[in-house]
mmCIF file of C-alpha atoms in Angstrom:
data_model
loop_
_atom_site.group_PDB
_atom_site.id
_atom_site.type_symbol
_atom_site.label_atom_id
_atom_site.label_comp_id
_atom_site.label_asym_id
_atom_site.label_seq_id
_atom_site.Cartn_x
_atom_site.Cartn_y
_atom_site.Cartn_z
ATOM 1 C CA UNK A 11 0.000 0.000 0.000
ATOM 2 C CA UNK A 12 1.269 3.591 -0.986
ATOM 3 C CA UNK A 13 2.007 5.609 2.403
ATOM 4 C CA UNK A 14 -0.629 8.651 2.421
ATOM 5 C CA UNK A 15 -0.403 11.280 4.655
ATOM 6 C CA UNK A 16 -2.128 13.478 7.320
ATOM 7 C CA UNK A 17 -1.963 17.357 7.611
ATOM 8 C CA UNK A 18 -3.258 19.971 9.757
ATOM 9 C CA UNK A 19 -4.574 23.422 8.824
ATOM 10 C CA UNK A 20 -5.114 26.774 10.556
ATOM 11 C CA UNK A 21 -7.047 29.822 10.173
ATOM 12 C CA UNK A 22 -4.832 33.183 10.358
ATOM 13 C CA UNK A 23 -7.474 34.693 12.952
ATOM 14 C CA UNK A 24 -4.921 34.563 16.039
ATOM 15 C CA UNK A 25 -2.347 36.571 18.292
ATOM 16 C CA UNK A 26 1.241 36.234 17.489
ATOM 17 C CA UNK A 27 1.560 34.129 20.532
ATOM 18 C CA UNK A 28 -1.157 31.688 19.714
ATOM 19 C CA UNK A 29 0.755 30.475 16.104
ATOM 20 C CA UNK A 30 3.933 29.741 18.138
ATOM 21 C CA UNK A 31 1.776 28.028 20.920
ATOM 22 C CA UNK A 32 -0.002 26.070 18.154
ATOM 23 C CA UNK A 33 3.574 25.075 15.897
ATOM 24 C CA UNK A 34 4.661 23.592 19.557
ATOM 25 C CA UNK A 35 1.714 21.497 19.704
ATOM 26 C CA UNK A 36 1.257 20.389 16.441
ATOM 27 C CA UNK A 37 4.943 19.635 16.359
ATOM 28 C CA UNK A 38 4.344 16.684 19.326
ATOM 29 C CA UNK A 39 2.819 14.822 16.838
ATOM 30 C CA UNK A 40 3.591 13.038 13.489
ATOM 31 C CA UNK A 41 1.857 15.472 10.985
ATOM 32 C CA UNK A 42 3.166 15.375 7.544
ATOM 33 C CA UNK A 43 2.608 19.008 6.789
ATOM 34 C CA UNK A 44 1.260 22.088 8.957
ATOM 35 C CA UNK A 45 -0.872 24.722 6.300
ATOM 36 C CA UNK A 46 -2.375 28.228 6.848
ATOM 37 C CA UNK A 47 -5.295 29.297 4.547
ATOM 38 C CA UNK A 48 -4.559 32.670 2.922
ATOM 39 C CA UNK A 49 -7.904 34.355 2.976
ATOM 40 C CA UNK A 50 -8.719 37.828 2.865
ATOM 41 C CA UNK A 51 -8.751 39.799 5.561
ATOM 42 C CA UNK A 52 -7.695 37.379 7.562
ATOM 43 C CA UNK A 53 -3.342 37.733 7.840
ATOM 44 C CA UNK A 54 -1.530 36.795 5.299
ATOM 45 C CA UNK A 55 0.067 33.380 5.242
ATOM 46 C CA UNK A 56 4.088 34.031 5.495
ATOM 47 C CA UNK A 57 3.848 36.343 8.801
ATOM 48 C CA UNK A 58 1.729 33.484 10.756
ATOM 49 C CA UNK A 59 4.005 30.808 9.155
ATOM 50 C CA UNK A 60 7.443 32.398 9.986
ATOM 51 C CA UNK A 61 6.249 32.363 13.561
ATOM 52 C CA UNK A 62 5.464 28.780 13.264
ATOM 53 C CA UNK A 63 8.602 27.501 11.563
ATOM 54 C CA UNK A 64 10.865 27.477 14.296
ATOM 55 C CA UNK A 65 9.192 25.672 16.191
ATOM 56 C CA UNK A 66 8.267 23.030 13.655
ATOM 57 C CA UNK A 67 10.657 20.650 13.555
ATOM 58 C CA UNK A 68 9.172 16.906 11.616
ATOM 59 C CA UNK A 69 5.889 18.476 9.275
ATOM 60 C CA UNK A 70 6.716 20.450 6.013
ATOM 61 C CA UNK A 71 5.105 23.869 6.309
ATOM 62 C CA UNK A 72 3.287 26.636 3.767
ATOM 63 C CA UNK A 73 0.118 28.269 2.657
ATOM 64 C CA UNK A 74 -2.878 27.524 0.783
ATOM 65 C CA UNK A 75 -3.173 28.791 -0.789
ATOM 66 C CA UNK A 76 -2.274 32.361 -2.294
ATOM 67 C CA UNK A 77 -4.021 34.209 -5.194
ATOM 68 C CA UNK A 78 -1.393 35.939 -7.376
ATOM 69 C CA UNK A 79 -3.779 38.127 -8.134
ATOM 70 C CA UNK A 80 -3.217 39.346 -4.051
ATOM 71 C CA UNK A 81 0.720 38.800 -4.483
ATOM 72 C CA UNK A 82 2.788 39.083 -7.214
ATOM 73 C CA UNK A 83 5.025 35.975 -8.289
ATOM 74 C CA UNK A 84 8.124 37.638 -7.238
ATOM 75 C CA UNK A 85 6.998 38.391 -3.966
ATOM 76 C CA UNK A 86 5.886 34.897 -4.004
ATOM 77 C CA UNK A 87 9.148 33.593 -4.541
ATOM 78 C CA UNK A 88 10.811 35.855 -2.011
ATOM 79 C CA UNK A 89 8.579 35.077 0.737
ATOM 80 C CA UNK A 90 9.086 31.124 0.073
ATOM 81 C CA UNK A 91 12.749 31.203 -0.157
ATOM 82 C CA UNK A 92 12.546 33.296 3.469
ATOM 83 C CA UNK A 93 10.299 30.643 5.254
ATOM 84 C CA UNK A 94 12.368 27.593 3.709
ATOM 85 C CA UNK A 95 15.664 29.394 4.967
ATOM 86 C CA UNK A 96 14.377 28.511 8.549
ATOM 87 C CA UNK A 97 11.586 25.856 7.622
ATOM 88 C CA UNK A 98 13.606 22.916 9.165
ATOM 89 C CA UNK A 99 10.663 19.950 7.820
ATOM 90 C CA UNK A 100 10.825 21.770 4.445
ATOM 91 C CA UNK A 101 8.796 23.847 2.779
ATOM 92 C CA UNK A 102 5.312 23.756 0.083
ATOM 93 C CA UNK A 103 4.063 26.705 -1.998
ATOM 94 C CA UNK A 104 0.136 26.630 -2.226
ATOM 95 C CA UNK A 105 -1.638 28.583 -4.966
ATOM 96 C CA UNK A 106 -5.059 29.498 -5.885
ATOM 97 C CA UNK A 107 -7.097 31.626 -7.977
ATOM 98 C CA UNK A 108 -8.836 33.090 -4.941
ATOM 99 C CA UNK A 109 -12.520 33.187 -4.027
ATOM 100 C CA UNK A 110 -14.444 36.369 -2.645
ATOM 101 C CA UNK A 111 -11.535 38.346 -4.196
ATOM 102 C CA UNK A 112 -13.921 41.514 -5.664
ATOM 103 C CA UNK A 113 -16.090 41.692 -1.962
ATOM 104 C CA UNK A 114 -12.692 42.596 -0.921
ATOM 105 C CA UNK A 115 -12.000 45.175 -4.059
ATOM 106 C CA UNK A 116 -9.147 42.466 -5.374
ATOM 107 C CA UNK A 117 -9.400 42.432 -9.254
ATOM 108 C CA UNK A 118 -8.485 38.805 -10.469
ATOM 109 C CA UNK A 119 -5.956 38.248 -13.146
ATOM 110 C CA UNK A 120 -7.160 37.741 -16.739
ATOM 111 C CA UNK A 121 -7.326 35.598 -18.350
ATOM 112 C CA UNK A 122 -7.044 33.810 -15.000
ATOM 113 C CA UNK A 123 -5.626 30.508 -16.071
ATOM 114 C CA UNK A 124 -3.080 31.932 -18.395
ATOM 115 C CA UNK A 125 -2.265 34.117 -15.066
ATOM 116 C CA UNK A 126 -1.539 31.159 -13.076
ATOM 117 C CA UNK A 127 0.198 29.684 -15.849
ATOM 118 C CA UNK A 128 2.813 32.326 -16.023
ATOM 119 C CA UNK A 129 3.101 32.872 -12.458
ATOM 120 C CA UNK A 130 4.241 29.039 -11.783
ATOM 121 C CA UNK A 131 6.712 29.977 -14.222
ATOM 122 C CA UNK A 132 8.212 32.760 -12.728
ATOM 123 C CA UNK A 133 7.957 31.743 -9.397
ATOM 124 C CA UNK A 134 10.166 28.914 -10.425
ATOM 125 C CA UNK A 135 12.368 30.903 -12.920
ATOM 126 C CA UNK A 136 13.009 33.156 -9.751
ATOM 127 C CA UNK A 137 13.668 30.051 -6.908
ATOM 128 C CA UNK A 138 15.860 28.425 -9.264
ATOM 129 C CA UNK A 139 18.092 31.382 -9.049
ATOM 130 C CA UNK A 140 17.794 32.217 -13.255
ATOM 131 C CA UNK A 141 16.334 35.144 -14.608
ATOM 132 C CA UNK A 142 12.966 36.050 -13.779
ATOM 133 C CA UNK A 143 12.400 38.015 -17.311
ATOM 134 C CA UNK A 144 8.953 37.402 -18.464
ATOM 135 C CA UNK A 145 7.151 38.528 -21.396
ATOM 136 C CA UNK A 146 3.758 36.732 -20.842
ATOM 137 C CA UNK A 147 0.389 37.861 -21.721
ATOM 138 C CA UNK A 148 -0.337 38.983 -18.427
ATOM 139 C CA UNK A 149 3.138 39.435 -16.548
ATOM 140 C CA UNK A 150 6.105 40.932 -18.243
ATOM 141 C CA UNK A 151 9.038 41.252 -16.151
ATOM 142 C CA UNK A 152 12.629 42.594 -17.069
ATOM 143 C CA UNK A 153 16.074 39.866 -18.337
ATOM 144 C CA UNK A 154 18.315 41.298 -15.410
ATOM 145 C CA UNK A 155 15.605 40.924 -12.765
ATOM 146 C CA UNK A 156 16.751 37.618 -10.150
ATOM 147 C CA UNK A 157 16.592 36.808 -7.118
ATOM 148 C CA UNK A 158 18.940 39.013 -4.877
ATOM 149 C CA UNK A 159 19.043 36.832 -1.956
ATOM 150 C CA UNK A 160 19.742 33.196 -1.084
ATOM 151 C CA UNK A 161 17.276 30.116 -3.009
ATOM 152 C CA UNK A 162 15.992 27.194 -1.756
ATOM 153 C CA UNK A 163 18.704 24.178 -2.583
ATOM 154 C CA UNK A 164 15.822 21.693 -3.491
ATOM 155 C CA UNK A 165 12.845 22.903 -5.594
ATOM 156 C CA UNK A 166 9.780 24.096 -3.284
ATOM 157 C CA UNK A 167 6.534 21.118 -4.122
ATOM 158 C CA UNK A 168 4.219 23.108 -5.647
ATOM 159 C CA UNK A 169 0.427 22.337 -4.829
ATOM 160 C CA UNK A 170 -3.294 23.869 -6.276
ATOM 161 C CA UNK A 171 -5.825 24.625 -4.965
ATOM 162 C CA UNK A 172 -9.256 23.961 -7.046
ATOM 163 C CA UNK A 173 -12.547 22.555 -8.669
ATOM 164 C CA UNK A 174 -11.974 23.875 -11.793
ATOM 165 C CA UNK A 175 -11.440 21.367 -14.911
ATOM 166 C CA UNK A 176 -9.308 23.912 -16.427
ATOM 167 C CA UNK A 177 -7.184 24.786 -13.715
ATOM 168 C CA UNK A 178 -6.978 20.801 -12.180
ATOM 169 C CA UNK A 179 -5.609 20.196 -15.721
ATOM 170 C CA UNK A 180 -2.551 22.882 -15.236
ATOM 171 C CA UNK A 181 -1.964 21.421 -11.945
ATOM 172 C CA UNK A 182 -1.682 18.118 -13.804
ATOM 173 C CA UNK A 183 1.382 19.731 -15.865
ATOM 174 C CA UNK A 184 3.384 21.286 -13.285
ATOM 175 C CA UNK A 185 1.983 20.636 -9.721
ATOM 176 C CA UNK A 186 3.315 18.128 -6.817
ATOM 177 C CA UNK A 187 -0.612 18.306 -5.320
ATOM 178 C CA UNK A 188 -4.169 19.400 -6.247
ATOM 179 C CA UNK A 189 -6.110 20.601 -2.740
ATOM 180 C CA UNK A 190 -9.903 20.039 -2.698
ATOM 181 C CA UNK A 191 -10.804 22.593 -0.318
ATOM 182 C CA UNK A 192 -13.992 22.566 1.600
ATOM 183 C CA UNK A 193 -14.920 18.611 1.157
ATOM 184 C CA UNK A 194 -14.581 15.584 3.214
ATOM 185 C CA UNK A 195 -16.451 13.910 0.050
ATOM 186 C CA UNK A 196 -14.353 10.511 -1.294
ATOM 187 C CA UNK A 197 -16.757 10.525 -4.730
ATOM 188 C CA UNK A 198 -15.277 13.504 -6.080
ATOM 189 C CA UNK A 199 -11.708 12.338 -5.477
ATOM 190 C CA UNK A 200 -12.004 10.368 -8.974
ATOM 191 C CA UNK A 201 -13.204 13.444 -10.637
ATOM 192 C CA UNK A 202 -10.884 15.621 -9.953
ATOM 193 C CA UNK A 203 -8.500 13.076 -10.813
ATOM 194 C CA UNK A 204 -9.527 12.778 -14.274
ATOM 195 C CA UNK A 205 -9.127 16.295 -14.521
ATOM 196 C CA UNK A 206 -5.649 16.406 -13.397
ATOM 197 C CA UNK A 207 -4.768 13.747 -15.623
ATOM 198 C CA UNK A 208 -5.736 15.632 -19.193
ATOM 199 C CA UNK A 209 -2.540 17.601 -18.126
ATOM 200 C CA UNK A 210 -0.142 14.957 -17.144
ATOM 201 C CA UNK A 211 -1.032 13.467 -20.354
ATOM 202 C CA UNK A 212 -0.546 16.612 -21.957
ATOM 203 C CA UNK A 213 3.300 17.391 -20.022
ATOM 204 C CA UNK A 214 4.125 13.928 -20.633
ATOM 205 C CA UNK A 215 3.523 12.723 -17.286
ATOM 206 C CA UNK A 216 1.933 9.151 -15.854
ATOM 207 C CA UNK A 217 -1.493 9.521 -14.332
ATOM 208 C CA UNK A 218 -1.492 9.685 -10.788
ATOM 209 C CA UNK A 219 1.892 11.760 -10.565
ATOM 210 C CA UNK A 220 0.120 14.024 -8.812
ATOM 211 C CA UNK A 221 -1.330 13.987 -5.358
ATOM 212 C CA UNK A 222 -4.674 14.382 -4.591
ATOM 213 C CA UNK A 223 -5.208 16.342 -1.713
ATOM 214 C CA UNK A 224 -8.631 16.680 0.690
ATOM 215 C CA UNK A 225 -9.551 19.075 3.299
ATOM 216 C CA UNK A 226 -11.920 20.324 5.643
ATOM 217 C CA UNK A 227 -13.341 21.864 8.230
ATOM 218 C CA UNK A 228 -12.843 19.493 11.432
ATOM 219 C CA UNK A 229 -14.511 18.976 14.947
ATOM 220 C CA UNK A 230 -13.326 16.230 17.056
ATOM 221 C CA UNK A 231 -14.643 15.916 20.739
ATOM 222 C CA UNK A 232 -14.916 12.554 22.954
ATOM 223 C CA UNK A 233 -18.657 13.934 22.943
ATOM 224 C CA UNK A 234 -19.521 13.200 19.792
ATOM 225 C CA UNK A 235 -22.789 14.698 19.636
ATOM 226 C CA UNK A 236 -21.046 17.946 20.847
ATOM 227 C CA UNK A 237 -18.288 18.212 18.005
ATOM 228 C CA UNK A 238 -20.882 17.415 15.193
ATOM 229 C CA UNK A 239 -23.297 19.821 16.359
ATOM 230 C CA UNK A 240 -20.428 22.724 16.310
ATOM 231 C CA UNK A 241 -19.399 21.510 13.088
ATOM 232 C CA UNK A 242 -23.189 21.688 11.790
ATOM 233 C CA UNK A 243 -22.529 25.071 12.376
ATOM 234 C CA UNK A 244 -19.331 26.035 10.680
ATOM 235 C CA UNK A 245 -20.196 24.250 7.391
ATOM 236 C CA UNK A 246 -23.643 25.922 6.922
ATOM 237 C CA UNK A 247 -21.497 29.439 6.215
ATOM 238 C CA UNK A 248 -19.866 27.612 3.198
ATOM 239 C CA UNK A 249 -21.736 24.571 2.476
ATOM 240 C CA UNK A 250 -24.101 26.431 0.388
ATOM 241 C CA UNK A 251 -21.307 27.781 -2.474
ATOM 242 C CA UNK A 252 -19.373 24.298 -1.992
ATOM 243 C CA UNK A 253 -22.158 22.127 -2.854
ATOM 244 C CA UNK A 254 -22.440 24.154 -6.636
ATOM 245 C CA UNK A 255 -18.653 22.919 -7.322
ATOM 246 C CA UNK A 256 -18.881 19.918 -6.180
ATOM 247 C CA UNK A 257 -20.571 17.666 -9.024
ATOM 248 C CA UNK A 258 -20.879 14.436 -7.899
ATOM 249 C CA UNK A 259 -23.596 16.081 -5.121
ATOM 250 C CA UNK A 260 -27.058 15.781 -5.349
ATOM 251 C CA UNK A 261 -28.516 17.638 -2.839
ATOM 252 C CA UNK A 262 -31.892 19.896 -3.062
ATOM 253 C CA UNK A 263 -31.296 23.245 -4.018
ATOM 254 C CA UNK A 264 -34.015 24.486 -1.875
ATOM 255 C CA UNK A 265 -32.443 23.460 1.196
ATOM 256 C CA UNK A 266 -29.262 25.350 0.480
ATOM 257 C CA UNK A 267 -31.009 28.573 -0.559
ATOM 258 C CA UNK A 268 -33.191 27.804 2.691
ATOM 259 C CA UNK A 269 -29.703 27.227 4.948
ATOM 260 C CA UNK A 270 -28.274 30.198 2.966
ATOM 261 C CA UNK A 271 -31.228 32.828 4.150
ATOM 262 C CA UNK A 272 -30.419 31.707 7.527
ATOM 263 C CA UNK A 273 -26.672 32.187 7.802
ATOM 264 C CA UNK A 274 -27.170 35.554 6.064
ATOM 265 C CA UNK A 275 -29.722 36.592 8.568
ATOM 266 C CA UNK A 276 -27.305 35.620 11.326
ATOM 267 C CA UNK A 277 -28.835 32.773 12.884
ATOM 268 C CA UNK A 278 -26.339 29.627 12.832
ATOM 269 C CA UNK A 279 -28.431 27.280 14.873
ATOM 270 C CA UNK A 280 -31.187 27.950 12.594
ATOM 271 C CA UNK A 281 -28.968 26.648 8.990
ATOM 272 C CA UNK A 282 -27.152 24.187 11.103
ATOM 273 C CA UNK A 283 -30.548 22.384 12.175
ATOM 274 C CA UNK A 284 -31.485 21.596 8.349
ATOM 275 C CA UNK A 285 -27.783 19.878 7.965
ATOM 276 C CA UNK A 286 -28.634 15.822 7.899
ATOM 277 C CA UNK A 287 -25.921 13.635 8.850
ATOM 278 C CA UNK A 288 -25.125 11.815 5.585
ATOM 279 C CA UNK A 289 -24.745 15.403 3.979
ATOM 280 C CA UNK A 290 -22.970 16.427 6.876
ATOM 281 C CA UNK A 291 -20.272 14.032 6.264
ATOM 282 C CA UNK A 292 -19.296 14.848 2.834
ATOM 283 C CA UNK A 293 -18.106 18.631 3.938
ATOM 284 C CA UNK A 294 -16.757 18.197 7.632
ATOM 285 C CA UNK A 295 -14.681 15.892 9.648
ATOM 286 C CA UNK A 296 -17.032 15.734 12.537
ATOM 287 C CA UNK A 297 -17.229 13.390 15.691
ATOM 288 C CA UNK A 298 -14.962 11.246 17.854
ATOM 289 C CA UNK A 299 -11.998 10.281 16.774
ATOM 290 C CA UNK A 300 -13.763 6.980 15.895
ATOM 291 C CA UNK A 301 -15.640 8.907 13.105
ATOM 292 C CA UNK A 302 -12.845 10.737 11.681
ATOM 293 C CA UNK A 303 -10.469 8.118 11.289
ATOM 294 C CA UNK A 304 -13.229 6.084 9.331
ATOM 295 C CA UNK A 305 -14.121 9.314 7.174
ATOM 296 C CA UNK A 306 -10.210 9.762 6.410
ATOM 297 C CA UNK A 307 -9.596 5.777 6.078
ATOM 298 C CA UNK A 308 -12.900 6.183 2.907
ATOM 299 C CA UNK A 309 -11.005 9.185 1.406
ATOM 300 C CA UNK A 310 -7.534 7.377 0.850
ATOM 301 C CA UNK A 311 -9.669 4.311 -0.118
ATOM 302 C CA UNK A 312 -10.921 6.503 -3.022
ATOM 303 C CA UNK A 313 -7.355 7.764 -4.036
ATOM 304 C CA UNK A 314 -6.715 10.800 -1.521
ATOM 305 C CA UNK A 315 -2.835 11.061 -0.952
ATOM 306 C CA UNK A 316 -3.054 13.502 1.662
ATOM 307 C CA UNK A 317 -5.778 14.361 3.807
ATOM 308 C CA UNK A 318 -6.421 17.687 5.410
ATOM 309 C CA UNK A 319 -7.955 18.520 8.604
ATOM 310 C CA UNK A 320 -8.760 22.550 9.077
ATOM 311 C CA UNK A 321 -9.909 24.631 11.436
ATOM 312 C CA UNK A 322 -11.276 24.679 14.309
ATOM 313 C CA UNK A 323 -9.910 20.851 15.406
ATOM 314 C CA UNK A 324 -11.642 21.084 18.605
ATOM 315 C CA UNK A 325 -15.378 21.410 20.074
ATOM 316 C CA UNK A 326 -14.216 23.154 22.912
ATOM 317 C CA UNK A 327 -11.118 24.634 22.378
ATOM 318 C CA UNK A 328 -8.499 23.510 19.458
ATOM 319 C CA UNK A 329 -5.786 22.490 21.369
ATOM 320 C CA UNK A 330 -7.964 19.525 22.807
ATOM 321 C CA UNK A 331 -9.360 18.584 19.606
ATOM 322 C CA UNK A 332 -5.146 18.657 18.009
ATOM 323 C CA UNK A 333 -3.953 16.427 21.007
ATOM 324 C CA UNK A 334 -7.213 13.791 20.130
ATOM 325 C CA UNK A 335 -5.786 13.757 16.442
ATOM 326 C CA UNK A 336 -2.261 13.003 17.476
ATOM 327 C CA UNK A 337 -3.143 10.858 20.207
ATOM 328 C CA UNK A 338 -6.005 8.566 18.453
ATOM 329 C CA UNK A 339 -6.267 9.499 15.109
ATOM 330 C CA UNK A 340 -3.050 9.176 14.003
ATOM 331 C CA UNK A 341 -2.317 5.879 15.252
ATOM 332 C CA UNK A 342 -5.776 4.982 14.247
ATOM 333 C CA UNK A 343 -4.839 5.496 10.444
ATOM 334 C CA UNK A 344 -1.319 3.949 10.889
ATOM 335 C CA UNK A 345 -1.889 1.261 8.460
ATOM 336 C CA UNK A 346 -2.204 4.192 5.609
ATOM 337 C CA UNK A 347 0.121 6.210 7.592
ATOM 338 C CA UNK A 348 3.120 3.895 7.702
ATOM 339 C CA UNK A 349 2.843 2.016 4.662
#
């Protein structure tokens, strides 16, 4: 059996003092990678993550993922080569296009896969220590530009973050990884694989060269009932726009319109009552560790070779939920862990 692995993702919603306290915690335990989402106006991913590194000694570290419509590929490259100068479990580089990017007055890119295109290109071009020059449809960048400071010795895995068709099949020619955000869902692990693989075909690459990663929202409590009631109420804010990307769901629209209304008129408990359990469990890891080790043992079943679990980790507070991961879940999943 291929070895898969297990990951752990933050929010960039905390104190200076809570990343470092969080790096130590997460670093007691045999994570394969540590992320931090990079969504606006929440802080930026490199601050929280230089904080972190230090103190992160076994898990590779980065963000996922950044719009380069909110950064521009140089920066990009700057800030990776920065955080994998002290990153002592390596380094990733996450990218997406970005959602919610104009309620935040961010103009995306155009055309926005030729964009990302071009930006992987320099990004590299620039960590590899060559020339950055660029004269793309949508970047154009100077011969003499390069990196003035010191590059990463090995080259930085590159992973992306989408549903798209289009943009799953660019990941297929130049990514390490493909991140599913927002799903705990093993059907649509296939898909997306088929996607990726029109552009490993098309770059000359075997199917399956690259990773298929799956993450989620996550609430794990010995009181079950607890953690899957809290996580009810986290996925009802985003459960309604993931359910349109996902296509291998068939839920009524009605209900997501109706758990929409509610979340926009402020009232949580109200969406998260309409959430049934078997749609529950296709967007959250929710439940004792019992239940999350047999949602994440279905998802590498169906191909996944990392899974992701996000925000907030914990019913009552996320520490407790993180040490229930490393102290049950992990082991619990050892057979896919350790292979």
């Amino acid at each position: 059996m291929t070895k898969r692995e297990l990951s752990i993702a933050f929010q960039t919603d905390k104190r200076a003092s809570a990343y470092i306290d969080l790096a130590k915690l997460v670093d007691e335990y045999s994570f394969d990678a540590v992320t931090v989402y990079c969504d606006a106006p929440f802080h930026p991913s490199y601050a929280p993550l230089m904080l972190m590194a230090p103190h992160i000694k076994r898990a590779r570290i980065g963000p996922a993922g950044i719009p380069p419509s909110r950064m521009h590929p140089l920066d990009i490259a700057a800030q990776t080569a920065l955080l994998a100068d002290i990153a002592a479990g390596g380094v990733y580089l996450g990218l997406v296009r970005g959602g919610w990017l104009e309620d935040h007055g961010i103009k995306e890119l155009q055309p926005p896969i030729q964009a990302m295109r071009e930006a992987i290109e320099i990004i590299r071009k620039t960590l590899a220590g060559e020339s950055a020059g660029y004269a793309g449809q949508v970047y154009r960048i100077a011969d003499h530009v390069r990196a003035p400071y010191p590059t990463p010795q090995t080259k930085i895995p590159l992973q992306i973050g989408t549903w798209g068709e289009k943009l799953a099949a660019l990941a297929g020619e130049f990514a390490d990884e493909v991140k599913i955000g927002g799903s705990a869902n093993p059907d649509v692990i296939p898909v997306i694989a088929d996607y990726i693989a029109v552009g490993e075909a098309r770059a000359g690459r075997a199917k399956g060269t690259v990773k298929v990663v799956i993450g989620a929202v996550s609430v794990i409590d010995e009181d079950r009932a607890l953690a899957r009631w809290i996580a009810r109420k986290s996925v009802s804010l985003y459960m309604p726009i993931v359910s349109r990307l996902d296509p291998t769901l068939e839920i009524d629209p009605e209900l997501m319109t109706t758990v929409q209304a509610h979340v926009n008129a402020g009232d949580d408990d109200a969406a998260a009552r309409l959430i049934p359990d078997d749609i529950l469990d296709r967007f959250v890891f929710a439940g004792n560790p019992e239940d999350v080790i047999k949602q994440c043992e279905k998802l590498y079943e169906a191909g996944a070779g990392r899974v992701e679990l996000g925000t907030p980790h914990g019913a009552r507070a996320a520490a407790t939920g993180i040490h229930l991961i490393g102290k049950a879940v992990i082991p619990g999943l050892a057979h896919f862990l350790q292979s």
